[in-house]
mmCIF file of C-alpha atoms in Angstrom:
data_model
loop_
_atom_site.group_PDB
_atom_site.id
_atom_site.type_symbol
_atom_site.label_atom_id
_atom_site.label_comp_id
_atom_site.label_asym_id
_atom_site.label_seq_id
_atom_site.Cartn_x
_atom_site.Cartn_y
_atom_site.Cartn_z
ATOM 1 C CA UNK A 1 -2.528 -12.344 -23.694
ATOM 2 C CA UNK A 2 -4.561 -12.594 -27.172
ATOM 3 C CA UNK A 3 -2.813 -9.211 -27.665
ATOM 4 C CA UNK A 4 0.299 -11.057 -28.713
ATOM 5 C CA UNK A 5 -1.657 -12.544 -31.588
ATOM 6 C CA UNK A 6 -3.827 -9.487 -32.678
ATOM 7 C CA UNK A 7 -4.108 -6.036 -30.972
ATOM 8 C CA UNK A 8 -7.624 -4.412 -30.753
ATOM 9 C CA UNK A 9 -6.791 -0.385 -29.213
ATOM 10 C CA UNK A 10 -10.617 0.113 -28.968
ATOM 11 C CA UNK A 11 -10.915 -2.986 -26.866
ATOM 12 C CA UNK A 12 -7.971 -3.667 -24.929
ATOM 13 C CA UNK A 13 -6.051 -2.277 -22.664
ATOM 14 C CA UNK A 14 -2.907 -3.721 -21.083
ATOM 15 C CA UNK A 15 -0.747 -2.220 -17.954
ATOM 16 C CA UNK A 16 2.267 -3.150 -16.434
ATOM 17 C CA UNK A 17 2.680 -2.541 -12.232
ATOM 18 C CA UNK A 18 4.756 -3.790 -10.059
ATOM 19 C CA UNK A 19 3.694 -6.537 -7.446
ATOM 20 C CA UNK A 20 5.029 -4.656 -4.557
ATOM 21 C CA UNK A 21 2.413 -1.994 -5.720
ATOM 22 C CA UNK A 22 -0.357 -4.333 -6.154
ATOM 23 C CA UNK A 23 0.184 -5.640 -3.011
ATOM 24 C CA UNK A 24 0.634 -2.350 -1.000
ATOM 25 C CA UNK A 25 -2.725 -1.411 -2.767
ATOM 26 C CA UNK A 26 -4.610 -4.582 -1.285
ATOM 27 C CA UNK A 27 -3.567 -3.962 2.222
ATOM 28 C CA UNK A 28 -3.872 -0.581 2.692
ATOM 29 C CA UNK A 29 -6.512 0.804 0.871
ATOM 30 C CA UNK A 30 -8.613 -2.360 -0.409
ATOM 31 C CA UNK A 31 -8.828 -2.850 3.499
ATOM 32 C CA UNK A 32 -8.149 -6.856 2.587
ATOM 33 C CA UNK A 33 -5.837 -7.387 5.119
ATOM 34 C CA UNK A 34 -6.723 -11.341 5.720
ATOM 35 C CA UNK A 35 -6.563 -11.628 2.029
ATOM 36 C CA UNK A 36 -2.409 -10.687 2.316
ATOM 37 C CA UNK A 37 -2.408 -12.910 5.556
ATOM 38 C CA UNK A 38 -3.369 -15.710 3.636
ATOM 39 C CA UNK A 39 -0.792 -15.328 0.760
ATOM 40 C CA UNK A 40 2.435 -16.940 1.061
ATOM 41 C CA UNK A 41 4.877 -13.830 0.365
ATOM 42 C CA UNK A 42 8.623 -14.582 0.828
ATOM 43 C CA UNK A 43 11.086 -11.780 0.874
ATOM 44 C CA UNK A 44 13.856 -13.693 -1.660
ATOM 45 C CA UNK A 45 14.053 -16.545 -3.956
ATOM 46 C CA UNK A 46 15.522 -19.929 -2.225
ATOM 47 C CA UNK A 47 19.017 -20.839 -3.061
ATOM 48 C CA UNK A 48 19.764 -23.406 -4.683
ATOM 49 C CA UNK A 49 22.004 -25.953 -2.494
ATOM 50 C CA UNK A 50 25.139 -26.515 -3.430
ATOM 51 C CA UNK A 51 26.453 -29.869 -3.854
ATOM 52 C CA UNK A 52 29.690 -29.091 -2.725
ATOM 53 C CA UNK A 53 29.026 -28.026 -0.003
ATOM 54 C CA UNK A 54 26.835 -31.058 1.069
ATOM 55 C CA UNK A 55 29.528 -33.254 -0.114
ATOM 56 C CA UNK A 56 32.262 -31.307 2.462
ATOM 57 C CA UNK A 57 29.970 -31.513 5.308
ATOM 58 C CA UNK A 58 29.284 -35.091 5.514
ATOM 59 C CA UNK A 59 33.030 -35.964 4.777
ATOM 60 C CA UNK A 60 33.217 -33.981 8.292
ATOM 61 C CA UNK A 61 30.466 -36.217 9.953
ATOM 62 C CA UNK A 62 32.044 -39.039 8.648
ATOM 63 C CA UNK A 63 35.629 -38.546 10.030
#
């Protein structure tokens, strides 16, 4: 945002909201329901694998 660099109060305006909001907003009262079918929207973060793990489980399918 250019307000990092210089701030202008008579011109811009910044707000903070959370996705979930934003979201909720879209589908239920913007009536854009195909527009949230269309987005990918996953309920966590994927974990990272773990090369242990990976490591243990193939000395297994090995033996």
């Amino acid at each position: 945002m250019s307000g990092d660099i210089a701030f202008n109060n008579q011109v811009q305006r910044t707000i903070c909201v959370d996705v979930h909001y934003v979201l909720f907003i879209i589908d239920k009262f913007a009536g854009s329901t195909r527009l949230i079918d269309e987005l990918d929207i996953r309920k966590s973060a994927p974990q990272p694998i773990r090369t242990e793990s990976i490591a243990t489980e193939a000395a297994v399918l090995v033996q």
